[in-house]
Amino acid sequence: MVLTTACVASAYLFVKALETERLVFYVLFGLVAGAGLLAKHSYPLFALALVLAAASDREWRPKLRLTGLLLVPLAAVLLYSPYAWWIVSEGLALLSAVSKTMGMTDEASHVLRAGEGLGKLAFGLLGFFRSPCCRSCSSSSGRVTSGGGSRSSRPSPPSRGFAGAPSWP
């Protein structure tokens, strides 16, 4: 929810900064970008995409203020810095705890751990694709059923969708 809110607020504040050319909107855009960065570490790509889109447009390009664009990352770093400090100060203890939880040990080679991870991925994919395939194979009439058996020959009444709306054919 924070990520979606940050995306919408970033876009709104950036357009507002371009329309009004006021530095306060650039700072607010930076603070929201910092919140987005807390939600997802690749969030600066979204903010960069907004700036590049404005820079590529002939109408918006002259409205970009260099001072405002420099304030955006400063405001984002200001909001992100307590989390970054925590990661730097507690990083080794955090990495050690996560490694123990995930069952990672230094005794296994990198190739062995990579093979184990790929095996788990393959097992997960097989489990994901097994379910629909087995359901369709277990039906004697060739129709997919939820209970695994064939349906009766009597046709069912048409179902109604959400709030009484007819369902799609």
Short mmCIF file of C-alpha atoms in Angstrom, two decimals:
data_model
loop_
_atom_site.label_atom_id
_atom_site.label_comp_id
_atom_site.label_asym_id
_atom_site.label_seq_id
_atom_site.Cartn_x
_atom_site.Cartn_y
_atom_site.Cartn_z
CA MET A 1 0.00 0.00 0.00
CA VAL A 2 2.91 2.35 0.74
CA LEU A 3 4.42 1.64 -2.67
CA THR A 4 1.22 2.42 -4.58
CA THR A 5 0.65 5.57 -2.55
CA ALA A 6 4.24 6.64 -3.13
CA CYS A 7 3.90 6.11 -6.89
CA VAL A 8 0.73 8.17 -7.12
CA ALA A 9 2.02 10.91 -4.81
CA SER A 10 5.36 11.07 -6.64
CA ALA A 11 3.71 11.49 -10.00
CA TYR A 12 1.31 14.11 -8.64
CA LEU A 13 3.99 16.11 -6.82
CA PHE A 14 6.39 15.98 -9.75
CA VAL A 15 3.76 17.28 -12.16
CA LYS A 16 2.80 19.93 -9.59
CA ALA A 17 6.49 20.91 -9.31
CA LEU A 18 6.68 21.27 -13.08
CA GLU A 19 3.46 23.28 -13.29
CA THR A 20 4.23 25.68 -10.45
CA GLU A 21 8.05 25.60 -10.63
CA ARG A 22 8.10 25.89 -6.81
CA LEU A 23 10.92 24.17 -4.93
CA VAL A 24 8.63 23.00 -2.13
CA PHE A 25 7.02 20.50 -4.50
CA TYR A 26 10.43 19.15 -5.48
CA VAL A 27 11.24 18.63 -1.79
CA LEU A 28 7.90 16.91 -1.21
CA PHE A 29 8.54 14.76 -4.28
CA GLY A 30 11.90 13.80 -2.76
CA LEU A 31 10.34 12.90 0.60
CA VAL A 32 7.74 10.74 -1.10
CA ALA A 33 10.50 9.15 -3.19
CA GLY A 34 12.29 8.37 0.09
CA ALA A 35 9.15 6.65 1.37
CA GLY A 36 8.94 4.72 -1.89
CA LEU A 37 12.58 3.73 -1.45
CA LEU A 38 11.76 2.38 1.98
CA ALA A 39 8.96 0.33 0.45
CA LYS A 40 11.00 -1.00 -2.49
CA HIS A 41 14.70 -0.51 -3.07
CA SER A 42 14.29 -0.21 -6.84
CA TYR A 43 11.89 2.73 -6.43
CA PRO A 44 14.40 5.33 -7.66
CA LEU A 45 13.90 3.83 -11.13
CA PHE A 46 10.30 5.06 -11.03
CA ALA A 47 11.39 8.56 -9.98
CA LEU A 48 14.06 8.52 -12.67
CA ALA A 49 11.47 7.48 -15.25
CA LEU A 50 9.33 10.49 -14.29
CA VAL A 51 12.26 12.87 -14.68
CA LEU A 52 13.36 11.33 -17.99
CA ALA A 53 9.81 11.48 -19.32
CA ALA A 54 9.63 15.18 -18.48
CA ALA A 55 13.09 15.78 -19.99
CA SER A 56 12.03 14.10 -23.22
CA ASP A 57 8.94 16.28 -23.64
CA ARG A 58 9.43 19.62 -25.40
CA GLU A 59 6.81 21.37 -23.25
CA TRP A 60 8.03 20.13 -19.86
CA ARG A 61 11.81 20.29 -20.45
CA PRO A 62 12.15 24.07 -19.87
CA LYS A 63 10.16 23.77 -16.65
CA LEU A 64 12.64 21.39 -15.04
CA ARG A 65 14.61 23.25 -12.39
CA LEU A 66 18.14 22.02 -11.70
CA THR A 67 17.94 23.23 -8.12
CA GLY A 68 14.74 21.28 -7.59
CA LEU A 69 16.17 18.16 -9.20
CA LEU A 70 19.14 18.37 -6.81
CA LEU A 71 16.80 18.71 -3.82
CA VAL A 72 14.88 15.52 -4.71
CA PRO A 73 17.66 13.03 -3.86
CA LEU A 74 18.67 15.07 -0.80
CA ALA A 75 15.15 14.89 0.60
CA ALA A 76 14.93 11.17 -0.25
CA VAL A 77 18.24 10.46 1.50
CA LEU A 78 17.07 12.45 4.51
CA LEU A 79 14.05 10.17 4.90
CA TYR A 80 15.98 6.98 4.05
CA SER A 81 19.05 7.69 6.23
CA PRO A 82 17.76 6.23 9.56
CA TYR A 83 17.07 2.91 7.84
CA ALA A 84 20.42 3.02 6.05
CA TRP A 85 22.18 3.73 9.36
CA TRP A 86 20.41 0.78 10.98
CA ILE A 87 21.44 -1.53 8.14
CA VAL A 88 25.06 -0.36 8.33
CA SER A 89 25.25 -0.60 12.12
CA GLU A 90 23.37 -3.90 12.44
CA GLY A 91 24.25 -5.32 9.03
CA LEU A 92 26.53 -8.18 10.09
CA ALA A 93 24.26 -9.32 12.90
CA LEU A 94 21.27 -9.12 10.59
CA LEU A 95 23.05 -11.05 7.83
CA SER A 96 24.12 -13.71 10.33
CA ALA A 97 20.57 -14.14 11.66
CA VAL A 98 19.11 -14.35 8.16
CA SER A 99 21.76 -16.87 7.11
CA LYS A 100 20.92 -19.08 10.10
CA THR A 101 17.19 -18.82 9.40
CA MET A 102 17.66 -19.74 5.75
CA GLY A 103 19.92 -22.65 6.65
CA MET A 104 22.91 -21.26 4.79
CA THR A 105 26.26 -22.57 5.98
CA ASP A 106 29.81 -21.90 4.90
CA GLU A 107 30.45 -25.65 4.64
CA ALA A 108 28.64 -26.01 1.31
CA SER A 109 30.25 -24.74 -1.88
CA HIS A 110 28.65 -22.07 -4.00
CA VAL A 111 27.91 -24.54 -6.78
CA LEU A 112 26.20 -26.91 -4.32
CA ARG A 113 24.06 -24.11 -2.88
CA ALA A 114 23.15 -22.89 -6.38
CA GLY A 115 22.18 -26.43 -7.36
CA GLU A 116 20.06 -26.78 -4.24
CA GLY A 117 18.30 -23.49 -5.03
CA LEU A 118 17.62 -24.51 -8.62
CA GLY A 119 16.28 -27.86 -7.39
CA LYS A 120 13.89 -26.10 -5.02
CA LEU A 121 12.79 -23.84 -7.88
CA ALA A 122 12.11 -26.84 -10.13
CA PHE A 123 10.20 -28.60 -7.34
CA GLY A 124 8.09 -25.47 -6.76
CA LEU A 125 7.33 -25.10 -10.47
CA LEU A 126 6.33 -28.75 -10.72
CA GLY A 127 4.01 -28.32 -7.76
CA PHE A 128 2.51 -25.23 -9.33
CA PHE A 129 1.85 -26.83 -12.72
CA ARG A 130 0.85 -30.23 -11.35
CA SER A 131 -2.38 -29.05 -9.83
CA PRO A 132 -4.19 -27.85 -13.01
CA CYS A 133 -2.85 -30.73 -15.09
CA CYS A 134 -3.99 -33.40 -12.64
CA ARG A 135 -7.44 -31.89 -12.33
CA SER A 136 -7.97 -31.91 -16.09
CA CYS A 137 -6.63 -35.46 -16.43
CA SER A 138 -8.82 -36.90 -13.68
CA SER A 139 -12.09 -36.00 -15.40
CA SER A 140 -13.60 -38.87 -17.38
CA SER A 141 -15.69 -36.61 -19.59
CA GLY A 142 -12.75 -34.38 -20.50
CA ARG A 143 -14.23 -31.40 -18.65
CA VAL A 144 -12.44 -29.80 -15.76
CA THR A 145 -14.26 -30.32 -12.49
CA SER A 146 -13.47 -29.09 -9.03
CA GLY A 147 -14.17 -32.37 -7.27
CA GLY A 148 -12.14 -34.61 -9.56
CA GLY A 149 -15.12 -36.58 -10.89
CA SER A 150 -17.36 -36.10 -13.89
CA ARG A 151 -20.37 -33.85 -13.75
CA SER A 152 -23.87 -35.11 -14.21
CA SER A 153 -25.40 -34.91 -17.66
CA ARG A 154 -28.05 -32.47 -16.44
CA PRO A 155 -27.07 -28.91 -17.40
CA SER A 156 -26.68 -26.47 -14.56
CA PRO A 157 -28.59 -23.17 -14.48
CA PRO A 158 -26.66 -20.10 -15.64
CA SER A 159 -24.64 -18.61 -12.81
CA ARG A 160 -24.89 -14.99 -11.79
CA GLY A 161 -21.77 -12.94 -11.20
CA PHE A 162 -21.06 -10.41 -8.51
CA ALA A 163 -24.08 -8.35 -7.44
CA GLY A 164 -26.44 -10.18 -9.73
CA ALA A 165 -24.57 -9.35 -12.94
CA PRO A 166 -24.63 -12.16 -15.51
CA SER A 167 -21.37 -14.06 -15.90
CA TRP A 168 -19.38 -14.02 -19.12
CA PRO A 169 -19.94 -16.96 -21.47
#
